[in-house]
Amino acid sequence: MRTGQFGASIPVNGGFEVDPSTIPDQVSTNQSFAAEWQFNKIRLGYRFNRSFQDNRQIGRELTDLRNVVNGLTLAINPLRELDLNFELSSEDANNRQIARTDQTLRLSCNLNWRTTPKSVLALSLWNTGVGSSGGISNSRNTEFDLQWSWRTAIEKDRFKKLQSQFFVRYSDRFARSNDLVFLVNSISRLHTLNTGLTLTFF
Amino acid sequence: MKRIVLISFPLVLLSAFSLAQGIRVNPTGVNVNSQGATTVFLTFGGLTNYRAAEACWCGSLIPATPDIGLKCDSATIFGCLPARYDLSERSGTSAYTDIMSIPPSVARRAYQAAASGDESRFIYVRRFVSTVGGPDQFVNVTCRLTGGGARVPFALTDVKLAFASDAPVLFVKLGEKLPQIRAEITYNGTGRLKGRWEVVMPGQELPSERDLLTEATLPVEERSRQRRYSEVKRFNEFLPPSGKYVLPGPDPARLPNTVEGQYLVLLRVEATDDREGDSNLAAVGDANGVAHSGAVAGFPLPVLRYYIGGESAQARVKTETPTTVIPADGASLPSDKPVDFRWTDIPGAAAYRFEIQDSQSKNILSAILLPGAGSYRAPSWLKEKTSDGRLRWRVVAIDGNGNLIAESAWHNMRLIP
C-alpha cells in the first residue's frame, strides 16, 4: 500500500508561511506478507511487515522512519490434552534523522495441559528485549505465569448440582529499563500468588 | 550612590530577562485536525516556583501585563481544557508534561472563525501561577488547522474494543471458545501502532487509570512503571494517514478460559517514534533528549470484560464417551451375515465417525454418521478386507467444527467363515 499526502493549498495566515516544513508532504509505503501452514498436529505461521514514512517537507527531508517486523508462530498439539504455542518476533525501527535503530526481540511460550478431565495446568513465559543502536537505551521484560485449576461437580439430577473450582496461580514479572539520555534506570520485580475457589449452585 | 546604581542595573536587567524568559514549551506550534479532536504531547520547562493552572484555546492574544507573556483575548476564547481530559502532571526536574486534548467543539469553533475570515490558526494558552507571590506566566502554543493526516502528531482520539458478537459483557462457559476481538481506532496523523494485548485474570489486582493510558501519554520516566499483565499477543502495525483503523485482536483460542471469574482484555499501546509528536526536553531546559510520543491519547483506553462461568456442554462431553453396545467386545460373528453396530449418543456431538481397523491397526472402513442414528450396518465387502477375520471398531464424537470431543474404547470382534 502506498499513500501520499501533501498540502495542495495553503491557508493565508495559517502559520504555515512562517515555517514551510509545517506543510504536509509525505509518502508512506506499507508492505505485508503472511503465510500459514497447517499439518496434522502442527500449525506454523510467518508474518512480515515493512513500512516506510518518507517525509518530503522542505527542511525535513531526512526525517524518515523505516520499520521491519518479522514474526514466527508455531502451535503443536502432540496430545489431545496438550496445546503448545511458541512465538518469536523481531522488530526493527530505524529513525533516519537521528541515525538510531531500535530493535525488539520477543519470545513467548504457552502450554495448556488438561492433565485430567477435571484439572488444567497452564504455563506461560514471555521475554521481550529492546535495545537501541549505540547502547543509548535498553530494556527487558520477562514474565512467567503458572496456573493449575481443579474442578469438581456433584450432580444429583438435572436441576440439583453443586460445582466448584479451585485455582492457584503464580506470576513473576521482571522489568528493567535503562536510558542514558533521560537517565532512567529502573528495575522492578513482582511475585504474585493467587488462589481462588468458586462455588456454583443450581 | 552612582556605584550602587551601576552595579544594580545589570542585575535588575538580568533578573528581568530571566523572568521574561521564564517558562518555555516544546513544541511551540503544531498542526491540528480542523474537523475533529486532536491530542498533543507538550512539555513545559522551567517551572521552578510555579504550578500549572487552567488552559484555554482562543483566536487571538493580548499582553498579560502586569503578568508575564500573552494571554487569551477573552472575546475570542473557543473553550478551556475540561478537567476530565487534563492528564497533565509534573515531570523531570522542573518540567510539566501537558497532554493537550483539543475537543471537537473547539476545533469546530476555530474552523468556523477561519471560514468567516479570521486566521486559520488558534492558540493554546496555559497559565502558570507563582507559588512565591510572583506574577503569573502565560505560555502559548500555536495550533495550525489542517486535515488531520500527515504532519499532525500521531494520536489516538477514540478507541472502541468489542467482541465480534457486539456483546458489551460476554458470558462464556468454561472451556468454550470466545469470539474474535477487535479494536476500532480513530486517530490523527500517521505512524506505527505497537503494543500488546494483555489479560487481567481473576484474582489479579485491577489496573489503575494511569495503567490504562497509552505509554506516550506519560512522562518518559513513568513509562516503564506501568503495571503489566498476562500477555496474549503483540502487535506492530502501520497506520496510514486515513484516520480509522481496525486492529484485530488475539486469536480467541489464546484467550484464557480455564478458570471461572471475570477477565479484562487490555489494549496496551507503546510509544513510537513520530517526528510530529516529538517534544524536545532540551529546548525547555529539562533534560538532554527528545521525548517520543507517537500514539499519545488523552483518555484511558477502554477495557473489554468477559466472564467465564459454569460448565459448557462441550466440557461435559469431554467427560463422557459414546457407549458401544453391539457387538460386545470379543464377539465372534458369522461373516456371511450382515453385521450391525450400535452405540448410545452423547450430548453435544454434531456427528459421529465410525471406524473399523484390521489386526494390523490399518483403517479399512470409516463413515460419518449423524447423531440419533446410533447404528451402522457394515457393507458386505467387509470380510474381504481382512485376511484373518480379526477386526476392532470404535465410535468418535465430533463437534460442529469437526473437532474430536470424545471417543469410545476399541472393541475387538472376529468374523468367522
XYZ file of C-alpha atoms in Angstrom:
619
model
C 0.000 0.000 0.000
C 1.330 3.418 -0.931
C -0.202 6.607 0.432
C 0.736 10.176 -0.380
C -0.460 13.341 1.321
C 0.522 16.913 0.646
C -0.858 20.395 1.220
C -2.497 21.265 -2.083
C -3.424 24.772 -0.983
C -2.133 26.729 1.964
C -4.444 28.868 4.127
C -3.489 32.527 4.381
C -2.159 33.491 7.804
C -2.436 29.911 8.962
C 1.023 29.863 10.461
C 2.434 27.828 7.568
C 4.168 30.786 5.921
C 6.499 31.101 8.911
C 7.805 27.567 8.570
C 7.223 25.781 5.218
C 8.143 22.449 6.828
C 4.751 22.520 8.552
C 3.010 21.973 5.217
C 2.224 18.247 4.912
C 4.118 16.344 2.229
C 4.628 12.699 2.914
C 4.622 9.425 1.022
C 4.312 6.228 3.005
C 4.554 2.634 1.877
C 3.368 -0.413 3.775
C 4.166 -3.960 2.656
C 2.865 -7.067 4.374
C 3.148 -10.775 3.820
C 1.662 -13.560 5.887
C 1.610 -17.313 5.421
C 0.277 -20.165 7.497
C 0.803 -23.878 7.150
C -1.390 -26.476 8.816
C -0.163 -30.027 9.267
C -1.710 -32.848 11.221
C -0.676 -31.689 14.684
C 1.404 -28.654 13.843
C 0.473 -25.146 12.720
C 3.198 -22.847 11.521
C 2.830 -19.162 10.670
C 5.093 -16.433 9.369
C 4.414 -12.708 9.124
C 6.442 -9.934 7.566
C 5.728 -6.236 7.517
C 7.742 -3.278 6.324
C 6.701 0.344 6.384
C 8.494 3.465 5.304
C 7.452 7.040 6.039
C 9.130 9.317 3.538
C 8.823 12.915 4.713
C 9.311 15.402 1.900
C 8.623 18.713 3.597
C 11.175 21.414 2.904
C 13.861 21.153 5.549
C 12.639 17.794 6.852
C 13.583 15.517 4.002
C 15.606 13.268 6.273
C 13.040 12.750 9.000
C 12.142 9.331 7.631
C 11.103 6.281 9.595
C 11.508 2.675 8.494
C 10.089 -0.301 10.366
C 10.519 -4.004 9.685
C 8.666 -6.717 11.587
C 9.230 -10.470 11.320
C 7.080 -12.906 13.250
C 7.082 -16.671 13.533
C 4.432 -18.739 15.309
C 4.361 -22.443 15.991
C 1.442 -24.343 17.532
C 1.754 -28.022 18.363
C -0.832 -30.470 19.670
C 1.255 -33.538 20.488
C -1.629 -34.939 22.526
C -5.304 -34.234 22.530
C -4.941 -32.823 26.026
C -1.861 -30.731 25.371
C -1.524 -27.445 23.458
C 1.852 -25.827 22.933
C 2.385 -22.403 21.374
C 5.649 -20.678 20.566
C 6.123 -17.212 19.161
C 9.231 -15.415 18.050
C 9.186 -11.892 16.668
C 11.703 -9.220 15.868
C 11.033 -5.545 15.255
C 13.452 -3.100 13.773
C 12.653 0.630 13.903
C 15.032 2.987 12.142
C 14.888 6.753 12.619
C 16.999 8.272 9.886
C 17.088 11.770 11.281
C 18.874 10.782 14.453
C 20.533 7.706 12.903
C 19.101 5.469 15.550
C 17.741 1.947 15.277
C 15.663 0.337 17.993
C 15.422 -3.430 17.938
C 12.870 -5.517 19.786
C 13.123 -9.261 20.160
C 10.289 -11.183 21.741
C 9.974 -14.834 22.605
C 6.929 -16.419 24.131
C 5.874 -19.913 25.059
C 2.469 -21.153 26.211
C 1.461 -24.547 27.449
C -2.060 -25.714 28.196
C -2.321 -29.222 29.565
C -5.621 -30.805 30.538
C -3.986 -33.252 32.911
C -7.317 -34.913 33.729
C -10.859 -34.124 32.605
C -11.161 -32.048 35.782
C -7.838 -30.269 36.036
C -5.856 -27.960 33.773
C -2.276 -26.803 34.031
C -1.367 -23.598 32.166
C 2.114 -22.173 31.811
C 3.192 -19.010 30.008
C 6.570 -17.413 29.547
C 7.376 -14.172 27.708
C 10.599 -12.352 27.244
C 10.868 -9.030 25.423
C 14.178 -7.283 24.956
C 14.606 -3.823 23.455
C 17.899 -2.211 22.553
C 18.933 0.818 20.555
C 21.990 1.424 18.423
C 24.882 2.832 20.386
C 23.516 1.382 23.600
C 21.615 4.582 24.369
C 18.729 2.692 25.887
C 17.709 -0.861 26.538
C 15.040 -2.705 28.418
C 13.983 -6.242 29.214
C 10.671 -7.608 30.379
C 10.365 -11.205 31.477
C 7.067 -12.596 32.617
C 6.138 -16.034 33.874
C 2.717 -17.420 34.804
C 1.934 -20.877 36.144
C -1.637 -21.826 36.928
C -3.358 -25.015 37.993
C -7.099 -25.376 38.274
C -9.162 -28.254 39.558
C -12.867 -28.736 39.204
C -15.437 -30.923 40.919
C -19.120 -31.407 40.340
C -21.739 -33.219 42.373
C -24.809 -33.765 40.284
C -27.898 -35.362 41.822
C -30.194 -34.645 38.949
C -30.551 -32.150 36.137
C -31.514 -29.241 38.418
C -29.638 -30.143 41.605
C -25.937 -29.866 41.382
C -23.008 -28.269 43.105
C -19.943 -27.302 41.135
C -16.698 -25.944 42.476
C -13.412 -24.856 41.028
C -10.160 -24.178 42.791
C -7.178 -22.491 41.211
C -3.727 -21.461 42.245
C -1.602 -19.138 40.136
C 1.953 -17.932 40.497
C 3.185 -14.937 38.499
C 6.651 -13.492 38.256
C 7.193 -10.161 36.486
C 10.622 -8.696 35.918
C 11.212 -5.367 34.193
C 14.439 -3.493 33.689
C 14.742 -0.202 31.851
C 17.852 1.835 31.207
C 18.067 5.093 29.257
C 21.270 7.095 29.131
C 19.607 10.173 27.639
C 16.887 10.599 30.230
C 18.950 8.995 32.985
C 16.249 6.438 33.670
C 17.447 3.260 35.336
C 14.746 1.174 36.891
C 14.366 -2.435 37.915
C 11.140 -3.875 39.192
C 10.190 -7.389 40.175
C 6.796 -8.617 41.246
C 5.927 -12.067 42.561
C 2.244 -12.815 42.928
C 0.445 -15.839 44.268
C -3.298 -16.002 43.694
C -5.713 -18.657 44.812
C -9.441 -18.802 44.343
C -12.413 -21.037 44.977
C -15.638 -20.749 43.032
C -18.848 -22.450 44.087
C -21.812 -22.721 41.756
C -25.226 -23.834 42.963
C -28.048 -24.506 40.560
C 25.445 56.060 45.128
C 26.384 56.073 41.451
C 28.415 52.901 42.034
C 25.396 51.124 43.583
C 23.217 52.118 40.639
C 25.844 50.931 38.146
C 26.157 47.557 39.872
C 22.464 47.011 40.499
C 21.317 47.988 36.990
C 22.776 44.935 35.203
C 21.423 42.705 37.969
C 17.929 44.112 37.555
C 18.241 43.726 33.779
C 19.399 40.112 34.137
C 16.668 39.224 36.549
C 14.093 40.896 34.327
C 15.429 38.940 31.349
C 15.363 35.623 33.157
C 11.885 36.378 34.419
C 10.774 37.273 30.918
C 12.311 34.097 29.548
C 10.502 32.136 32.272
C 8.602 29.043 31.351
C 9.173 27.594 27.902
C 7.271 24.986 25.907
C 8.081 22.477 23.203
C 6.761 22.098 20.581
C 5.752 25.747 20.167
C 3.445 25.058 17.252
C 1.557 22.020 15.992
C -0.723 21.064 13.150
C -4.148 20.003 14.371
C -7.252 18.409 12.913
C -9.762 21.068 11.856
C -12.614 18.530 11.781
C -12.197 16.625 14.997
C -10.295 16.040 18.205
C -6.525 16.356 18.464
C -4.154 15.271 21.192
C -0.603 16.560 21.518
C 2.178 15.829 23.989
C 3.712 19.101 25.236
C 6.483 19.753 27.708
C 6.766 22.977 29.667
C 10.114 23.647 31.313
C 11.439 25.995 33.941
C 8.603 25.681 36.422
C 10.664 26.459 39.494
C 8.292 28.122 41.969
C 5.393 27.792 39.568
C 2.435 25.459 39.309
C 0.139 24.894 36.370
C -3.338 26.400 36.305
C -6.045 26.389 33.639
C -5.501 26.093 29.895
C -7.692 27.585 27.164
C -7.855 27.940 23.386
C -8.546 31.245 21.710
C -8.289 33.083 18.429
C -6.032 35.961 19.465
C -3.726 37.077 22.259
C -3.295 40.238 24.277
C -0.474 41.271 26.626
C -0.901 39.782 30.103
C 0.560 42.814 31.865
C 1.214 43.016 34.800
C 1.676 39.258 34.445
C 4.195 37.768 32.027
C 3.529 36.657 28.470
C 0.476 36.861 26.265
C -2.917 35.696 27.404
C -6.146 34.906 25.585
C -8.324 37.738 24.424
C -11.466 36.852 26.337
C -13.609 37.847 23.342
C -12.079 35.078 21.248
C -11.954 32.142 23.656
C -13.098 28.911 21.994
C -13.029 26.806 25.146
C -10.892 25.542 28.010
C -9.347 22.155 28.689
C -12.011 20.125 30.511
C -10.859 18.727 33.842
C -11.704 15.176 32.735
C -9.247 15.444 29.845
C -6.489 17.005 31.910
C -3.852 14.288 32.275
C -1.011 16.703 32.788
C 1.498 16.353 35.600
C 4.920 17.423 36.841
C 7.835 15.566 35.303
C 11.621 15.565 35.264
C 13.329 18.145 37.444
C 11.227 21.240 36.868
C 9.112 20.349 33.871
C 5.444 19.786 33.242
C 4.070 17.218 30.824
C 0.884 18.537 29.307
C -1.467 16.405 27.237
C -3.304 18.935 25.131
C -6.616 17.313 24.158
C -8.479 19.627 21.849
C -12.196 18.762 21.913
C -14.015 18.663 18.545
C -16.156 21.625 19.704
C -13.058 23.840 19.975
C -11.753 22.726 16.581
C -15.187 23.417 15.136
C -15.313 26.954 16.524
C -11.798 27.656 15.276
C -12.711 26.321 11.848
C -15.862 28.468 11.723
C -13.855 31.533 12.718
C -11.298 30.787 9.975
C -14.062 30.206 7.433
C -15.518 33.603 8.276
C -12.235 35.382 7.583
C -10.131 35.033 10.728
C -6.691 33.452 10.718
C -6.726 29.685 10.171
C -4.925 29.051 13.402
C -5.686 29.364 17.049
C -3.678 29.412 20.230
C -3.449 27.199 23.288
C -2.547 29.171 26.395
C -1.586 27.590 29.701
C -1.402 29.785 32.793
C 1.179 29.154 35.491
C 0.753 30.563 38.970
C 3.706 31.581 41.101
C 3.952 29.775 44.423
C 6.023 32.608 45.937
C 3.765 35.544 45.115
C 5.326 36.491 41.774
C 3.426 37.388 38.613
C 1.588 34.648 36.678
C 3.081 33.421 33.424
C 1.163 32.642 30.249
C 2.751 30.272 27.742
C 1.199 29.641 24.351
C 1.311 27.071 21.569
C 0.137 27.772 18.034
C -2.377 25.307 16.574
C -2.486 25.302 12.765
C -5.680 23.993 11.178
C -5.105 21.088 8.786
C -6.821 17.965 7.539
C -5.626 15.799 10.407
C -3.436 13.494 8.345
C 0.304 13.612 7.726
C 2.252 16.246 9.703
C -0.239 16.104 12.571
C 1.060 14.362 15.723
C 0.147 10.681 15.685
C -2.509 10.399 18.397
C -5.414 8.134 19.212
C -8.648 10.086 19.539
C -11.085 7.230 20.070
C -10.786 3.510 20.776
C -13.616 1.000 20.886
C -12.976 -2.562 21.977
C -15.592 -5.121 21.081
C -16.248 -8.776 20.517
C -17.489 -9.785 17.115
C -20.782 -10.637 18.808
C -21.246 -6.964 19.868
C -22.000 -8.084 23.425
C -20.687 -5.463 25.872
C -20.144 -8.049 28.612
C -19.743 -11.571 27.389
C -20.608 -14.649 29.413
C -18.852 -17.750 28.252
C -18.980 -21.218 29.687
C -15.879 -22.919 30.917
C -13.733 -24.247 28.099
C -15.777 -22.576 25.354
C -14.007 -20.597 22.676
C -14.505 -16.823 22.781
C -15.475 -14.781 19.734
C -12.946 -12.667 17.876
C -11.929 -9.333 19.423
C -11.262 -6.130 17.538
C -10.303 -2.552 18.336
C -11.790 0.236 16.236
C -9.307 3.075 16.410
C -9.791 6.666 15.313
C -6.599 8.666 15.104
C -4.786 11.699 13.745
C -1.541 11.670 11.846
C 0.207 8.508 10.763
C 2.704 6.155 12.305
C 3.344 2.842 13.952
C 0.866 1.395 16.399
C 2.660 -1.134 18.515
C 1.922 -2.749 21.806
C 0.412 -5.771 23.436
C -2.905 -7.427 24.130
C -2.983 -8.378 27.786
C -5.481 -10.129 30.038
C -6.200 -9.466 33.695
C -7.003 -12.849 35.224
C -9.484 -13.498 38.058
C -7.990 -12.520 41.381
C -5.387 -10.144 39.957
C -5.181 -6.522 41.028
C -7.078 -4.343 38.579
C -5.183 -1.755 36.531
C -5.251 1.854 37.670
C -6.383 4.662 35.407
C -2.772 5.578 34.612
C -2.035 1.941 33.720
C -4.709 2.252 31.041
C -3.149 5.308 29.415
C -1.027 4.766 26.361
C 2.678 4.826 27.153
C 3.209 8.015 25.138
C 0.741 9.877 27.330
C 3.059 9.559 30.317
C 6.290 11.424 31.107
C 9.344 9.449 29.991
C 10.400 8.400 33.485
C 6.955 6.978 34.282
C 6.542 4.850 31.167
C 8.413 1.779 32.351
C 6.477 1.735 35.627
C 3.122 0.801 34.156
C 1.842 -2.463 35.564
C 1.944 -5.404 33.172
C -0.434 -8.342 32.938
C -0.507 -11.673 31.139
C 0.447 -11.011 27.562
C -1.624 -12.709 24.896
C -0.348 -11.171 21.689
C 1.991 -8.484 20.475
C 1.135 -6.180 17.561
C 3.092 -3.724 15.453
C 1.070 -2.206 12.638
C 1.496 0.760 10.348
C -1.426 3.171 10.359
C -1.700 5.226 7.172
C -2.918 8.847 7.367
C -6.526 7.845 6.821
C -7.892 8.353 10.334
C -9.513 4.983 11.048
C -8.146 1.515 11.589
C -9.485 -1.793 12.844
C -6.895 -3.688 14.829
C -7.650 -7.408 15.014
C -7.431 -8.917 18.448
C -5.584 -12.017 19.526
C -6.519 -15.488 18.367
C -9.605 -16.362 20.504
C -8.054 -19.751 21.202
C -5.275 -17.947 23.080
C -7.634 -16.122 25.452
C -7.642 -17.813 28.856
C -10.871 -19.629 29.694
C -9.987 -22.385 32.125
C -10.730 -20.602 35.423
C -14.119 -19.180 36.365
C -14.375 -15.458 37.006
C -14.057 -12.050 35.411
C -11.371 -11.368 32.816
C -10.342 -7.990 31.425
C -8.805 -7.659 27.996
C -6.430 -4.699 27.810
C -5.030 -2.914 24.803
C -1.560 -1.702 25.830
C -0.113 0.799 23.370
C 3.600 1.607 23.463
C 5.229 4.899 22.474
C 6.671 5.040 18.977
C 8.859 7.445 17.058
C 6.819 10.169 15.440
C 8.606 13.316 14.378
C 5.429 15.381 14.606
C 4.822 14.432 18.205
C 8.378 14.869 19.439
C 8.896 17.093 22.431
C 12.417 18.415 22.821
C 13.156 18.495 26.530
C 16.494 20.221 25.976
C 14.683 23.162 24.397
C 12.788 23.743 27.632
C 15.836 23.190 29.807
C 14.652 19.973 31.449
C 16.825 17.176 30.034
C 19.050 16.350 27.094
C 16.731 14.407 24.905
C 13.623 14.202 22.834
C 10.507 12.557 24.253
C 8.903 10.444 21.519
C 5.163 10.389 21.861
C 3.722 8.538 18.883
C 0.292 7.113 19.825
C -0.489 9.578 22.590
C -4.107 9.508 23.788
C -5.951 11.926 26.020
C -8.016 9.240 27.754
C -7.552 5.864 29.446
C -8.084 3.091 26.920
C -11.280 1.106 27.442
C -11.185 -2.482 28.686
C -13.194 -5.417 27.444
C -14.729 -7.724 30.021
C -15.811 -11.299 29.750
C -16.962 -13.788 32.344
C -16.227 -17.465 32.445
C -18.726 -19.464 34.430
C -20.477 -22.831 34.546
C -19.574 -25.931 32.696
C -20.206 -25.978 28.985
C -21.914 -28.761 27.145
C -18.643 -29.284 25.347
C -16.773 -29.653 28.615
C -19.299 -32.183 29.834
C -18.976 -34.122 26.638
C -15.269 -34.446 27.248
C -16.019 -36.416 30.388
C -18.491 -38.690 28.623
C -17.861 -41.117 25.826
C -20.176 -42.893 23.405
C -21.088 -46.290 24.780
C -20.703 -49.120 22.364
C -23.414 -51.711 22.781
C -23.397 -54.238 19.977
C -21.443 -56.289 19.130
C -19.888 -56.928 22.515
C -16.143 -56.770 22.975
C -14.541 -60.018 21.741
C -17.674 -61.181 19.912
C -17.448 -63.706 17.043
C -19.875 -63.162 14.194
C -20.622 -65.117 11.036
C -19.043 -63.460 8.000
C -21.876 -64.397 5.653
C -24.449 -62.356 7.550
C -24.824 -58.582 7.828
C -23.034 -57.052 10.820
C -24.884 -54.336 12.759
C -23.107 -51.976 15.150
C -24.932 -49.993 17.827
C -23.940 -47.336 20.355
C -25.508 -44.653 22.520
C -25.334 -40.943 21.753
C -23.732 -38.302 23.946
C -24.896 -34.677 24.326
C -23.133 -32.016 22.275
C -21.980 -34.247 19.438
C -22.653 -32.850 15.974
C -21.690 -36.089 14.205
C -20.016 -39.444 14.763
C -17.174 -41.079 12.926
C -17.464 -44.852 12.845
C -14.116 -46.619 12.347
C -13.050 -50.216 11.749
C -9.433 -51.405 11.688
C -7.916 -54.754 10.845
C -5.491 -56.722 13.036
C -2.624 -54.552 11.732
C -4.384 -51.380 13.011
C -4.967 -50.293 9.436
C -8.174 -48.396 8.729
C -10.398 -50.431 6.469
C -13.641 -48.513 6.964
C -14.634 -45.061 8.112
C -18.073 -43.455 7.938
C -19.575 -40.152 9.149
C -22.986 -40.505 10.771
C -25.492 -38.033 12.136
C -26.481 -38.018 15.807
C -29.537 -40.068 16.568
C -28.713 -42.835 14.130
C -26.993 -44.877 16.811
C -26.336 -47.764 14.460
C -24.454 -48.742 11.345
C -24.647 -51.807 9.123
C -21.275 -52.853 7.724
C -21.040 -53.329 3.945
C -20.913 -56.811 2.547
C -17.289 -56.445 1.381
C -16.051 -56.051 4.968
C -14.949 -59.677 5.207
C -12.843 -59.279 2.052
C -10.791 -56.532 3.712
C -9.476 -58.767 6.430
C -7.285 -61.824 5.960
C -7.633 -63.348 9.416
C -11.135 -62.114 10.234
C -9.980 -60.148 13.263
C -11.244 -56.559 13.497
C -11.703 -53.789 16.003
C -14.145 -50.882 15.963
C -14.947 -47.672 17.770
C -17.076 -44.513 17.561
C -15.665 -40.982 17.670
C -17.872 -37.980 18.526
C -17.075 -34.687 16.766
C -18.417 -31.177 17.308
C -19.727 -28.621 14.802
C -16.197 -27.504 13.929
C -15.027 -31.013 13.198
C -13.053 -31.271 16.425
C -12.842 -34.571 18.231
C -14.692 -34.272 21.542
C -14.975 -37.880 22.707
C -14.222 -41.402 21.589
C -15.241 -44.861 22.693
C -12.758 -47.593 23.515
C -11.741 -50.016 20.785
C -13.860 -53.176 20.747
C -12.485 -56.364 19.229
C -14.548 -58.738 17.121
C -13.957 -61.651 14.811
C -15.616 -62.682 11.565
C -15.772 -66.420 11.253
C -16.486 -68.195 7.953
